[in-house]
Amino acid sequence: MTGTGAVVTTFSVGDRVAVGNIVDSCGVCVMCEAGQENFCHSFPTLTYGGTDRQDGSTTLGGYSREYVVRDAFAYPLPAGLDPAAAAPLMCAGVTVWEPLRSLGVGPGSRVAVAGLGGLGHLAVKMAVALGATTTVISRTRDKLDDARTLGPHDLIDSTDSRQTATARDTFDVVIDTVPAPHDLAPYLKLVAMDGTLSLLGYRGPVTVEATDLLIGRKKLSSAGSGGRMATAEMLQFCADNGVAADIEVLPSSQVDTALDRLRRNDVRYRFVLDMSDLD
């Protein structure tokens, strides 16, 4: 932290802080009062591409070396968390933390994570650290091999009909991080009775057969980012349990390289830009 406002008492210059993709909210709606500022009725102020609530300007964080944040949306970075590896926790991390916590995942839970990318690899690490029996689902052989290093208890090749048939009605929670349009029916078949498929990767329209929900009283949900309480809890949990994103750090001058490699799916599993090379 390089500076504080006159009424800020929580932080001092030089403190290590983490800032996510939300820097403000109305603070008075039902969602904000419930600690779910990410669902603010007047929409939260995003770190980048948002509208500043004070002067109406467009927020320019994210690709900036410095930016202004309301103190309530800055979080002390726990000791033991590397700042670069912690950076993706503030977006992807809290996005998967929200459903894991709200759905009560813990010891005895059976969790499957579909898709192994920036969201998925953190969902696996968190589910394992929470004590859940955790399975990775992927249609890509090399990603299934990579997944072994993350500590899951089992792997399912989604193209293998025998494996998927054996896993039918198995999981209390399926975290779906697949980012492209896809059929939800195969994943709903894996959900146990009264379990939940949480759709996190794809944000567009989906089609679901009501019968796929009816048989087994299954539920379809989603989540995105997190409120202040959940974000602080997630950071401390990760520090206590050694959970961090698998990253590759590049200087900000190589942003085009990072974007090109992202298009080629050539990253395991998050790029982090070092902004210190900016003027």
JSON list of N, CA, C and O in Angstrom, two decimals, residues 49-90:
[
{"chain": "A", "resi": 49, "resn": "GLY", "atom": "N", "xyz": [-13.02, -1.36, -15.72]},
{"chain": "A", "resi": 49, "resn": "GLY", "atom": "CA", "xyz": [-14.21, -1.22, -16.55]},
{"chain": "A", "resi": 49, "resn": "GLY", "atom": "C", "xyz": [-15.48, -0.93, -15.77]},
{"chain": "A", "resi": 49, "resn": "GLY", "atom": "O", "xyz": [-16.58, -1.06, -16.31]},
{"chain": "A", "resi": 50, "resn": "GLY", "atom": "N", "xyz": [-15.35, -0.53, -14.52]},
{"chain": "A", "resi": 50, "resn": "GLY", "atom": "CA", "xyz": [-16.51, -0.18, -13.70]},
{"chain": "A", "resi": 50, "resn": "GLY", "atom": "C", "xyz": [-16.72, 1.32, -13.65]},
{"chain": "A", "resi": 50, "resn": "GLY", "atom": "O", "xyz": [-15.95, 2.10, -14.24]},
{"chain": "A", "resi": 51, "resn": "THR", "atom": "N", "xyz": [-17.75, 1.73, -12.94]},
{"chain": "A", "resi": 51, "resn": "THR", "atom": "CA", "xyz": [-18.03, 3.16, -12.78]},
{"chain": "A", "resi": 51, "resn": "THR", "atom": "C", "xyz": [-17.78, 3.56, -11.33]},
{"chain": "A", "resi": 51, "resn": "THR", "atom": "O", "xyz": [-18.42, 3.03, -10.43]},
{"chain": "A", "resi": 52, "resn": "ASP", "atom": "N", "xyz": [-16.83, 4.46, -11.14]},
{"chain": "A", "resi": 52, "resn": "ASP", "atom": "CA", "xyz": [-16.49, 4.92, -9.79]},
{"chain": "A", "resi": 52, "resn": "ASP", "atom": "C", "xyz": [-17.69, 5.59, -9.16]},
{"chain": "A", "resi": 52, "resn": "ASP", "atom": "O", "xyz": [-18.35, 6.44, -9.77]},
{"chain": "A", "resi": 53, "resn": "ARG", "atom": "N", "xyz": [-18.01, 5.21, -7.93]},
{"chain": "A", "resi": 53, "resn": "ARG", "atom": "CA", "xyz": [-19.19, 5.75, -7.25]},
{"chain": "A", "resi": 53, "resn": "ARG", "atom": "C", "xyz": [-18.98, 7.18, -6.75]},
{"chain": "A", "resi": 53, "resn": "ARG", "atom": "O", "xyz": [-19.94, 7.85, -6.40]},
{"chain": "A", "resi": 54, "resn": "GLN", "atom": "N", "xyz": [-17.74, 7.65, -6.73]},
{"chain": "A", "resi": 54, "resn": "GLN", "atom": "CA", "xyz": [-17.48, 8.99, -6.24]},
{"chain": "A", "resi": 54, "resn": "GLN", "atom": "C", "xyz": [-17.54, 10.04, -7.34]},
{"chain": "A", "resi": 54, "resn": "GLN", "atom": "O", "xyz": [-18.15, 11.09, -7.19]},
{"chain": "A", "resi": 55, "resn": "ASP", "atom": "N", "xyz": [-16.91, 9.77, -8.49]},
{"chain": "A", "resi": 55, "resn": "ASP", "atom": "CA", "xyz": [-16.84, 10.80, -9.52]},
{"chain": "A", "resi": 55, "resn": "ASP", "atom": "C", "xyz": [-17.36, 10.35, -10.88]},
{"chain": "A", "resi": 55, "resn": "ASP", "atom": "O", "xyz": [-17.33, 11.12, -11.84]},
{"chain": "A", "resi": 56, "resn": "GLY", "atom": "N", "xyz": [-17.84, 9.10, -10.98]},
{"chain": "A", "resi": 56, "resn": "GLY", "atom": "CA", "xyz": [-18.41, 8.61, -12.23]},
{"chain": "A", "resi": 56, "resn": "GLY", "atom": "C", "xyz": [-17.40, 8.22, -13.29]},
{"chain": "A", "resi": 56, "resn": "GLY", "atom": "O", "xyz": [-17.78, 7.85, -14.40]},
{"chain": "A", "resi": 57, "resn": "SER", "atom": "N", "xyz": [-16.11, 8.29, -12.97]},
{"chain": "A", "resi": 57, "resn": "SER", "atom": "CA", "xyz": [-15.09, 7.93, -13.95]},
{"chain": "A", "resi": 57, "resn": "SER", "atom": "C", "xyz": [-15.03, 6.40, -14.10]},
{"chain": "A", "resi": 57, "resn": "SER", "atom": "O", "xyz": [-15.56, 5.65, -13.28]},
{"chain": "A", "resi": 58, "resn": "THR", "atom": "N", "xyz": [-14.39, 5.96, -15.17]},
{"chain": "A", "resi": 58, "resn": "THR", "atom": "CA", "xyz": [-14.23, 4.53, -15.42]},
{"chain": "A", "resi": 58, "resn": "THR", "atom": "C", "xyz": [-13.02, 4.01, -14.65]},
{"chain": "A", "resi": 58, "resn": "THR", "atom": "O", "xyz": [-11.93, 4.58, -14.72]},
{"chain": "A", "resi": 59, "resn": "THR", "atom": "N", "xyz": [-13.21, 2.94, -13.90]},
{"chain": "A", "resi": 59, "resn": "THR", "atom": "CA", "xyz": [-12.10, 2.37, -13.14]},
{"chain": "A", "resi": 59, "resn": "THR", "atom": "C", "xyz": [-11.10, 1.72, -14.09]},
{"chain": "A", "resi": 59, "resn": "THR", "atom": "O", "xyz": [-11.47, 1.10, -15.08]},
{"chain": "A", "resi": 60, "resn": "LEU", "atom": "N", "xyz": [-9.81, 1.86, -13.77]},
{"chain": "A", "resi": 60, "resn": "LEU", "atom": "CA", "xyz": [-8.75, 1.45, -14.68]},
{"chain": "A", "resi": 60, "resn": "LEU", "atom": "C", "xyz": [-7.75, 0.51, -13.99]},
{"chain": "A", "resi": 60, "resn": "LEU", "atom": "O", "xyz": [-6.57, 0.49, -14.32]},
{"chain": "A", "resi": 61, "resn": "GLY", "atom": "N", "xyz": [-8.23, -0.26, -13.01]},
{"chain": "A", "resi": 61, "resn": "GLY", "atom": "CA", "xyz": [-7.34, -1.21, -12.35]},
{"chain": "A", "resi": 61, "resn": "GLY", "atom": "C", "xyz": [-7.07, -2.41, -13.22]},
{"chain": "A", "resi": 61, "resn": "GLY", "atom": "O", "xyz": [-7.41, -2.46, -14.40]},
{"chain": "A", "resi": 62, "resn": "GLY", "atom": "N", "xyz": [-6.45, -3.41, -12.66]},
{"chain": "A", "resi": 62, "resn": "GLY", "atom": "CA", "xyz": [-6.16, -4.62, -13.40]},
{"chain": "A", "resi": 62, "resn": "GLY", "atom": "C", "xyz": [-4.85, -4.54, -14.14]},
{"chain": "A", "resi": 62, "resn": "GLY", "atom": "O", "xyz": [-3.89, -5.21, -13.79]},
{"chain": "A", "resi": 63, "resn": "TYR", "atom": "N", "xyz": [-4.78, -3.69, -15.17]},
{"chain": "A", "resi": 63, "resn": "TYR", "atom": "CA", "xyz": [-3.55, -3.53, -15.93]},
{"chain": "A", "resi": 63, "resn": "TYR", "atom": "C", "xyz": [-2.79, -2.27, -15.50]},
{"chain": "A", "resi": 63, "resn": "TYR", "atom": "O", "xyz": [-1.97, -1.74, -16.24]},
{"chain": "A", "resi": 64, "resn": "SER", "atom": "N", "xyz": [-3.05, -1.80, -14.30]},
{"chain": "A", "resi": 64, "resn": "SER", "atom": "CA", "xyz": [-2.39, -0.59, -13.79]},
{"chain": "A", "resi": 64, "resn": "SER", "atom": "C", "xyz": [-1.42, -0.97, -12.67]},
{"chain": "A", "resi": 64, "resn": "SER", "atom": "O", "xyz": [-1.61, -1.96, -11.97]},
{"chain": "A", "resi": 65, "resn": "ARG", "atom": "N", "xyz": [-0.38, -0.17, -12.52]},
{"chain": "A", "resi": 65, "resn": "ARG", "atom": "CA", "xyz": [0.56, -0.41, -11.42]},
{"chain": "A", "resi": 65, "resn": "ARG", "atom": "C", "xyz": [-0.05, 0.02, -10.09]},
{"chain": "A", "resi": 65, "resn": "ARG", "atom": "O", "xyz": [0.21, -0.59, -9.05]},
{"chain": "A", "resi": 66, "resn": "GLU", "atom": "N", "xyz": [-0.86, 1.07, -10.11]},
{"chain": "A", "resi": 66, "resn": "GLU", "atom": "CA", "xyz": [-1.49, 1.57, -8.89]},
{"chain": "A", "resi": 66, "resn": "GLU", "atom": "C", "xyz": [-2.94, 1.90, -9.18]},
{"chain": "A", "resi": 66, "resn": "GLU", "atom": "O", "xyz": [-3.29, 2.32, -10.30]},
{"chain": "A", "resi": 67, "resn": "TYR", "atom": "N", "xyz": [-3.80, 1.70, -8.19]},
{"chain": "A", "resi": 67, "resn": "TYR", "atom": "CA", "xyz": [-5.18, 2.18, -8.32]},
{"chain": "A", "resi": 67, "resn": "TYR", "atom": "C", "xyz": [-5.78, 2.41, -6.96]},
{"chain": "A", "resi": 67, "resn": "TYR", "atom": "O", "xyz": [-5.24, 1.97, -5.93]},
{"chain": "A", "resi": 68, "resn": "VAL", "atom": "N", "xyz": [-6.90, 3.11, -6.96]},
{"chain": "A", "resi": 68, "resn": "VAL", "atom": "CA", "xyz": [-7.56, 3.52, -5.73]},
{"chain": "A", "resi": 68, "resn": "VAL", "atom": "C", "xyz": [-8.67, 2.54, -5.40]},
{"chain": "A", "resi": 68, "resn": "VAL", "atom": "O", "xyz": [-9.44, 2.14, -6.27]},
{"chain": "A", "resi": 69, "resn": "VAL", "atom": "N", "xyz": [-8.74, 2.15, -4.14]},
{"chain": "A", "resi": 69, "resn": "VAL", "atom": "CA", "xyz": [-9.74, 1.20, -3.70]},
{"chain": "A", "resi": 69, "resn": "VAL", "atom": "C", "xyz": [-10.31, 1.65, -2.36]},
{"chain": "A", "resi": 69, "resn": "VAL", "atom": "O", "xyz": [-9.58, 2.20, -1.53]},
{"chain": "A", "resi": 70, "resn": "ARG", "atom": "N", "xyz": [-11.59, 1.49, -2.18]},
{"chain": "A", "resi": 70, "resn": "ARG", "atom": "CA", "xyz": [-12.19, 1.74, -0.87]},
{"chain": "A", "resi": 70, "resn": "ARG", "atom": "C", "xyz": [-11.57, 0.77, 0.14]},
{"chain": "A", "resi": 70, "resn": "ARG", "atom": "O", "xyz": [-11.41, -0.41, -0.14]},
{"chain": "A", "resi": 71, "resn": "ASP", "atom": "N", "xyz": [-11.23, 1.27, 1.33]},
{"chain": "A", "resi": 71, "resn": "ASP", "atom": "CA", "xyz": [-10.46, 0.46, 2.27]},
{"chain": "A", "resi": 71, "resn": "ASP", "atom": "C", "xyz": [-11.17, -0.84, 2.65]},
{"chain": "A", "resi": 71, "resn": "ASP", "atom": "O", "xyz": [-10.53, -1.86, 2.93]},
{"chain": "A", "resi": 72, "resn": "ALA", "atom": "N", "xyz": [-12.50, -0.84, 2.64]},
{"chain": "A", "resi": 72, "resn": "ALA", "atom": "CA", "xyz": [-13.24, -2.05, 3.01]},
{"chain": "A", "resi": 72, "resn": "ALA", "atom": "C", "xyz": [-13.03, -3.18, 2.01]},
{"chain": "A", "resi": 72, "resn": "ALA", "atom": "O", "xyz": [-13.29, -4.35, 2.32]},
{"chain": "A", "resi": 73, "resn": "PHE", "atom": "N", "xyz": [-12.55, -2.86, 0.81]},
{"chain": "A", "resi": 73, "resn": "PHE", "atom": "CA", "xyz": [-12.35, -3.87, -0.23]},
{"chain": "A", "resi": 73, "resn": "PHE", "atom": "C", "xyz": [-10.87, -4.17, -0.46]},
{"chain": "A", "resi": 73, "resn": "PHE", "atom": "O", "xyz": [-10.50, -4.77, -1.47]},
{"chain": "A", "resi": 74, "resn": "ALA", "atom": "N", "xyz": [-10.04, -3.75, 0.47]},
{"chain": "A", "resi": 74, "resn": "ALA", "atom": "CA", "xyz": [-8.64, -4.16, 0.50]},
{"chain": "A", "resi": 74, "resn": "ALA", "atom": "C", "xyz": [-8.49, -5.15, 1.65]},
{"chain": "A", "resi": 74, "resn": "ALA", "atom": "O", "xyz": [-9.08, -4.98, 2.72]},
{"chain": "A", "resi": 75, "resn": "TYR", "atom": "N", "xyz": [-7.72, -6.20, 1.44]},
{"chain": "A", "resi": 75, "resn": "TYR", "atom": "CA", "xyz": [-7.63, -7.29, 2.41]},
{"chain": "A", "resi": 75, "resn": "TYR", "atom": "C", "xyz": [-6.16, -7.48, 2.80]},
{"chain": "A", "resi": 75, "resn": "TYR", "atom": "O", "xyz": [-5.28, -7.56, 1.93]},
{"chain": "A", "resi": 76, "resn": "PRO", "atom": "N", "xyz": [-5.89, -7.57, 4.10]},
{"chain": "A", "resi": 76, "resn": "PRO", "atom": "CA", "xyz": [-4.52, -7.86, 4.51]},
{"chain": "A", "resi": 76, "resn": "PRO", "atom": "C", "xyz": [-4.07, -9.19, 3.89]},
{"chain": "A", "resi": 76, "resn": "PRO", "atom": "O", "xyz": [-4.81, -10.18, 3.94]},
{"chain": "A", "resi": 77, "resn": "LEU", "atom": "N", "xyz": [-2.89, -9.20, 3.28]},
{"chain": "A", "resi": 77, "resn": "LEU", "atom": "CA", "xyz": [-2.38, -10.42, 2.68]},
{"chain": "A", "resi": 77, "resn": "LEU", "atom": "C", "xyz": [-1.70, -11.24, 3.76]},
{"chain": "A", "resi": 77, "resn": "LEU", "atom": "O", "xyz": [-0.69, -10.82, 4.33]},
{"chain": "A", "resi": 78, "resn": "PRO", "atom": "N", "xyz": [-2.26, -12.41, 4.10]},
{"chain": "A", "resi": 78, "resn": "PRO", "atom": "CA", "xyz": [-1.70, -13.20, 5.20]},
{"chain": "A", "resi": 78, "resn": "PRO", "atom": "C", "xyz": [-0.25, -13.58, 4.95]},
{"chain": "A", "resi": 78, "resn": "PRO", "atom": "O", "xyz": [0.17, -13.80, 3.81]},
{"chain": "A", "resi": 79, "resn": "ALA", "atom": "N", "xyz": [0.50, -13.65, 6.03]},
{"chain": "A", "resi": 79, "resn": "ALA", "atom": "CA", "xyz": [1.89, -14.09, 5.93]},
{"chain": "A", "resi": 79, "resn": "ALA", "atom": "C", "xyz": [1.91, -15.51, 5.35]},
{"chain": "A", "resi": 79, "resn": "ALA", "atom": "O", "xyz": [1.05, -16.33, 5.65]},
{"chain": "A", "resi": 80, "resn": "GLY", "atom": "N", "xyz": [2.88, -15.77, 4.52]},
{"chain": "A", "resi": 80, "resn": "GLY", "atom": "CA", "xyz": [3.00, -17.09, 3.93]},
{"chain": "A", "resi": 80, "resn": "GLY", "atom": "C", "xyz": [2.40, -17.20, 2.55]},
{"chain": "A", "resi": 80, "resn": "GLY", "atom": "O", "xyz": [2.66, -18.18, 1.84]},
{"chain": "A", "resi": 81, "resn": "LEU", "atom": "N", "xyz": [1.59, -16.24, 2.15]},
{"chain": "A", "resi": 81, "resn": "LEU", "atom": "CA", "xyz": [1.03, -16.25, 0.80]},
{"chain": "A", "resi": 81, "resn": "LEU", "atom": "C", "xyz": [1.89, -15.38, -0.11]},
{"chain": "A", "resi": 81, "resn": "LEU", "atom": "O", "xyz": [2.05, -14.18, 0.13]},
{"chain": "A", "resi": 82, "resn": "ASP", "atom": "N", "xyz": [2.45, -16.00, -1.15]},
{"chain": "A", "resi": 82, "resn": "ASP", "atom": "CA", "xyz": [3.21, -15.25, -2.13]},
{"chain": "A", "resi": 82, "resn": "ASP", "atom": "C", "xyz": [2.27, -14.32, -2.90]},
{"chain": "A", "resi": 82, "resn": "ASP", "atom": "O", "xyz": [1.21, -14.76, -3.37]},
{"chain": "A", "resi": 83, "resn": "PRO", "atom": "N", "xyz": [2.59, -13.04, -3.02]},
{"chain": "A", "resi": 83, "resn": "PRO", "atom": "CA", "xyz": [1.66, -12.11, -3.68]},
{"chain": "A", "resi": 83, "resn": "PRO", "atom": "C", "xyz": [1.28, -12.52, -5.10]},
{"chain": "A", "resi": 83, "resn": "PRO", "atom": "O", "xyz": [0.12, -12.42, -5.49]},
{"chain": "A", "resi": 84, "resn": "ALA", "atom": "N", "xyz": [2.25, -13.01, -5.88]},
{"chain": "A", "resi": 84, "resn": "ALA", "atom": "CA", "xyz": [1.93, -13.39, -7.25]},
{"chain": "A", "resi": 84, "resn": "ALA", "atom": "C", "xyz": [1.00, -14.60, -7.29]},
{"chain": "A", "resi": 84, "resn": "ALA", "atom": "O", "xyz": [0.02, -14.61, -8.05]},
{"chain": "A", "resi": 85, "resn": "ALA", "atom": "N", "xyz": [1.28, -15.61, -6.48]},
{"chain": "A", "resi": 85, "resn": "ALA", "atom": "CA", "xyz": [0.42, -16.81, -6.46]},
{"chain": "A", "resi": 85, "resn": "ALA", "atom": "C", "xyz": [-0.92, -16.53, -5.81]},
{"chain": "A", "resi": 85, "resn": "ALA", "atom": "O", "xyz": [-1.90, -17.25, -6.07]},
{"chain": "A", "resi": 86, "resn": "ALA", "atom": "N", "xyz": [-0.98, -15.49, -4.97]},
{"chain": "A", "resi": 86, "resn": "ALA", "atom": "CA", "xyz": [-2.25, -15.14, -4.33]},
{"chain": "A", "resi": 86, "resn": "ALA", "atom": "C", "xyz": [-3.14, -14.32, -5.24]},
{"chain": "A", "resi": 86, "resn": "ALA", "atom": "O", "xyz": [-4.37, -14.30, -5.06]},
{"chain": "A", "resi": 87, "resn": "ALA", "atom": "N", "xyz": [-2.55, -13.63, -6.23]},
{"chain": "A", "resi": 87, "resn": "ALA", "atom": "CA", "xyz": [-3.35, -12.74, -7.08]},
{"chain": "A", "resi": 87, "resn": "ALA", "atom": "C", "xyz": [-4.55, -13.45, -7.71]},
{"chain": "A", "resi": 87, "resn": "ALA", "atom": "O", "xyz": [-5.68, -12.92, -7.65]},
{"chain": "A", "resi": 88, "resn": "PRO", "atom": "N", "xyz": [-4.40, -14.63, -8.31]},
{"chain": "A", "resi": 88, "resn": "PRO", "atom": "CA", "xyz": [-5.57, -15.29, -8.90]},
{"chain": "A", "resi": 88, "resn": "PRO", "atom": "C", "xyz": [-6.61, -15.74, -7.88]},
{"chain": "A", "resi": 88, "resn": "PRO", "atom": "O", "xyz": [-7.76, -15.99, -8.24]},
{"chain": "A", "resi": 89, "resn": "LEU", "atom": "N", "xyz": [-6.20, -15.84, -6.62]},
{"chain": "A", "resi": 89, "resn": "LEU", "atom": "CA", "xyz": [-7.18, -16.20, -5.59]},
{"chain": "A", "resi": 89, "resn": "LEU", "atom": "C", "xyz": [-8.27, -15.14, -5.47]},
{"chain": "A", "resi": 89, "resn": "LEU", "atom": "O", "xyz": [-9.41, -15.44, -5.10]},
{"chain": "A", "resi": 90, "resn": "MET", "atom": "N", "xyz": [-7.92, -13.88, -5.79]},
{"chain": "A", "resi": 90, "resn": "MET", "atom": "CA", "xyz": [-8.84, -12.77, -5.59]},
{"chain": "A", "resi": 90, "resn": "MET", "atom": "C", "xyz": [-9.95, -12.72, -6.63]},
{"chain": "A", "resi": 90, "resn": "MET", "atom": "O", "xyz": [-10.88, -11.94, -6.51]}
]
